[in-house]
Coordinates of C-alpha atoms in Angstrom, one line a residue:
M1 CA -0.8 -11.3 3.9
L2 CA 0.4 -13.7 1.0
R3 CA 3.6 -14.3 1.0
T4 CA 5.4 -15.5 -2.1
S5 CA 7.8 -18.4 -0.3
T6 CA 8.0 -20.7 2.6
Q7 CA 4.0 -18.7 3.6
H8 CA 0.5 -21.1 3.2
H9 CA -1.5 -18.9 0.1
V10 CA -5.6 -18.6 0.8
D11 CA -7.6 -20.1 -1.9
P12 CA -10.7 -17.7 -3.1
G13 CA -11.7 -20.6 -4.5
R14 CA -12.6 -22.8 -1.1
P15 CA -11.6 -22.1 2.9
G16 CA -8.2 -23.2 4.0
G17 CA -6.9 -24.0 0.5
S18 CA -3.9 -21.9 -1.8
F19 CA -3.9 -19.4 -4.3
S20 CA -2.3 -21.6 -7.3
Q21 CA -0.1 -18.6 -8.3
P22 CA 2.2 -17.5 -6.6
R23 CA 1.5 -13.4 -6.4
P24 CA -1.4 -13.5 -8.0
R25 CA -2.6 -10.1 -9.9
G26 CA -6.4 -9.6 -9.2
I27 CA -6.1 -9.0 -5.5
I28 CA -6.1 -5.6 -3.8
A29 CA -5.8 -5.6 0.5
A30 CA -6.6 -3.2 3.3
D31 CA -5.4 -2.6 6.2
F32 CA -5.6 0.1 9.0
F33 CA -2.6 1.2 11.1
H34 CA -2.1 3.6 14.1
V35 CA -0.3 6.8 13.5
D36 CA 0.6 8.6 16.8
T37 CA 0.4 12.3 17.5
A38 CA 4.2 13.8 19.2
L39 CA 1.0 15.5 21.8
G40 CA -0.4 11.6 22.5
R41 CA -3.2 12.0 19.7
R42 CA -3.5 8.6 17.8
L43 CA -4.3 8.6 14.6
Y44 CA -5.1 5.7 12.2
A45 CA -5.0 5.2 8.2
L46 CA -5.9 3.2 6.4
A47 CA -4.0 1.4 3.4
F48 CA -5.0 -0.8 0.0
L49 CA -2.4 -2.6 -2.2
E50 CA -2.6 -3.7 -5.5
H51 CA -0.6 -7.3 -5.4
G52 CA 0.1 -7.6 -8.9
T53 CA 1.1 -4.4 -8.6
R54 CA 2.6 -3.5 -5.3
R55 CA 1.0 0.1 -6.1
L56 CA -0.1 1.5 -2.2
H57 CA -2.9 3.7 -1.7
I58 CA -3.6 5.7 1.4
T59 CA -6.7 6.7 1.1
G60 CA -7.7 8.4 4.4
V61 CA -6.7 9.8 7.9
T62 CA -8.5 10.4 11.0
A63 CA -8.9 10.3 14.6
R64 CA -12.5 8.0 14.2
P65 CA -12.1 5.7 12.3
T66 CA -15.7 4.4 11.9
Q67 CA -18.0 2.3 9.6
A68 CA -19.1 5.3 7.2
W69 CA -15.3 7.1 7.3
T70 CA -14.0 3.5 5.9
A71 CA -16.7 2.5 3.4
Q72 CA -16.0 6.4 2.4
Q73 CA -12.8 5.8 1.7
A74 CA -13.7 2.4 0.1
R75 CA -15.3 5.4 -2.6
N76 CA -12.8 7.4 -2.9
L77 CA -10.1 4.6 -4.0
S78 CA -13.0 3.2 -6.1
A79 CA -13.4 6.3 -8.0
D80 CA -9.8 6.8 -8.3
L81 CA -8.4 3.6 -9.2
G82 CA -11.3 3.9 -12.3
T83 CA -10.6 1.1 -14.9
P84 CA -7.7 -0.6 -13.5
M85 CA -10.1 -1.6 -10.8
E86 CA -11.6 -4.2 -14.1
S87 CA -8.4 -6.0 -13.5
L88 CA -9.0 -7.1 -9.0
R89 CA -11.2 -9.8 -8.7
F90 CA -10.8 -9.7 -5.1
L91 CA -10.2 -8.3 -2.0
L92 CA -9.1 -9.1 1.2
R93 CA -9.1 -7.2 4.6
D94 CA -9.0 -8.6 7.8
R95 CA -12.8 -8.3 10.5
D96 CA -12.2 -5.4 11.9
D97 CA -15.8 -4.0 13.1
K98 CA -14.2 -0.5 11.2
Y99 CA -15.3 -2.3 7.5
D100 CA -18.9 -3.3 7.8
E101 CA -21.4 -4.5 4.3
A102 CA -21.3 -0.9 2.5
F103 CA -17.8 -0.8 2.6
D104 CA -18.0 -4.3 1.1
T105 CA -20.5 -3.7 -1.5
V106 CA -18.5 -0.8 -2.8
F107 CA -16.4 -3.5 -4.1
K108 CA -18.4 -6.4 -5.0
A109 CA -20.0 -3.6 -7.1
E110 CA -17.3 -4.3 -8.7
E111 CA -17.6 -7.4 -9.3
L112 CA -14.8 -8.5 -6.7
R113 CA -15.0 -11.1 -4.4
V114 CA -14.6 -9.8 -0.5
I115 CA -11.8 -12.0 1.1
K116 CA -11.8 -12.3 4.8
S117 CA -8.8 -13.7 6.7
A118 CA -8.7 -16.0 9.5
P119 CA -9.4 -14.6 12.6
Q120 CA -5.7 -13.9 14.5
A121 CA -3.9 -14.4 11.7
P122 CA -2.4 -11.6 10.3
R123 CA -0.1 -13.7 8.2
M124 CA -2.6 -14.3 5.3
N125 CA -3.1 -10.6 5.0
A126 CA 1.2 -10.4 4.9
H127 CA 1.8 -7.9 2.4
C128 CA -0.5 -5.4 3.5
E129 CA 1.2 -6.4 7.2
R130 CA 4.8 -6.2 5.7
I131 CA 4.1 -2.7 3.5
I132 CA 3.3 -0.8 7.8
G133 CA 6.3 -1.6 8.6
T134 CA 7.9 -0.6 5.5
I135 CA 6.3 2.6 5.9
R136 CA 7.2 2.6 9.9
R137 CA 10.9 2.0 9.5
E138 CA 11.0 4.7 6.7
I139 CA 8.9 7.9 7.7
L140 CA 7.2 7.2 10.7
D141 CA 9.9 5.8 13.2
H142 CA 11.7 9.1 12.0
I143 CA 9.1 12.3 12.1
L144 CA 7.7 14.1 15.1
I145 CA 3.9 13.8 13.4
T146 CA 2.1 16.5 14.6
G147 CA -1.9 16.4 13.7
E148 CA -4.1 14.8 11.3
A149 CA -2.9 17.2 8.7
H150 CA 0.7 16.7 9.0
A151 CA -0.2 12.8 8.8
R152 CA -1.6 13.3 5.5
Q153 CA 1.1 15.5 3.8
V154 CA 3.5 13.2 4.9
L155 CA 1.9 9.9 4.2
A156 CA 0.7 11.7 0.2
A157 CA 3.9 12.4 -0.1
Y158 CA 5.6 9.0 1.0
E159 CA 2.7 7.5 -1.5
I160 CA 4.4 9.2 -4.1
H161 CA 7.7 8.3 -3.5
Y162 CA 6.8 4.8 -2.8
N163 CA 4.7 4.1 -6.0
K164 CA 6.8 6.5 -8.7
H165 CA 10.4 5.9 -7.4
R166 CA 11.0 3.4 -4.8
P167 CA 12.2 0.0 -6.4
H168 CA 10.4 -3.1 -5.6
Q169 CA 12.7 -6.1 -5.4
A170 CA 9.9 -8.6 -6.5
R171 CA 9.3 -6.2 -9.1
C172 CA 12.8 -6.9 -10.9
Q173 CA 13.7 -3.5 -9.1
L174 CA 11.0 -1.3 -10.7
P175 CA 8.9 1.3 -9.0
P176 CA 5.1 0.3 -8.7
E177 CA 4.1 1.8 -11.2
A178 CA 7.5 2.0 -14.0
Q179 CA 6.7 0.1 -16.8
E180 CA 10.5 -1.0 -17.6
Q181 CA 14.1 -0.7 -16.4
P182 CA 15.5 3.9 -17.6
A183 CA 17.9 3.8 -20.0
T184 CA 21.3 2.9 -19.3
V185 CA 23.4 5.6 -18.5
H186 CA 27.3 5.1 -20.7
D187 CA 28.7 8.6 -20.6
L188 CA 29.0 8.8 -17.0
E189 CA 31.2 11.2 -16.4
N190 CA 29.4 13.5 -18.6
R191 CA 26.0 12.8 -16.7
R192 CA 25.3 15.0 -13.7
L193 CA 23.4 13.2 -10.9
L194 CA 19.9 14.8 -9.8
R195 CA 18.7 14.5 -6.4
T196 CA 15.3 15.2 -4.8
R197 CA 14.9 15.6 -1.4
I198 CA 11.4 14.1 0.1
L199 CA 10.1 15.2 3.2
G200 CA 13.1 17.8 4.4
G201 CA 15.9 14.8 3.3
L202 CA 14.4 12.0 5.1
I203 CA 14.2 10.1 1.4
N204 CA 16.4 10.8 -1.4
E205 CA 15.5 10.5 -4.8
Y206 CA 18.7 10.6 -7.2
R207 CA 18.1 10.6 -11.5
Y208 CA 20.0 11.9 -14.4
A209 CA 19.3 15.4 -15.5
A210 CA 18.7 15.1 -19.5

């Protein structure tokens, strides 16, 4: 992934170079991660992360991540993003053989340039590596996944939480989909704090009652 400080960054304009900005806004990165079920079955999920907003998209879960399945996930993402795709300039992915020309073509049709990370260089896609680690630490290490449907449910709930409620240090503690800080509450004694339990209380969201 592309870190913002001491890591070397990839330059879309030339191999081995560096991005001119510490946190490029026109990049969306893709990466696979695995989910092991309680019965020992291995599933695969495909995640996309927008570098500028840090918005997370987990497009699907499958036991057989074929090239055709992966290309369909790209088409689903393009349809879901719609106009916001116009703000993106680059797709960053590794050289996994689960990606093929059909996958890349979806993004090229939206005028994105496809950048492949160097072999055995996970730091070139460090933002995705980092969010996958976060997903593991915050949910997958604490829940027994029973199958594909359960994995989709859990990951969808976490995606909503991550995008709408989870503060992000790189965005001044704003969640990815928030545009401004919430209004300051001055009358704390008379305002009731509400808690929403996510995934059976594994994650808690808090807000003041209106």
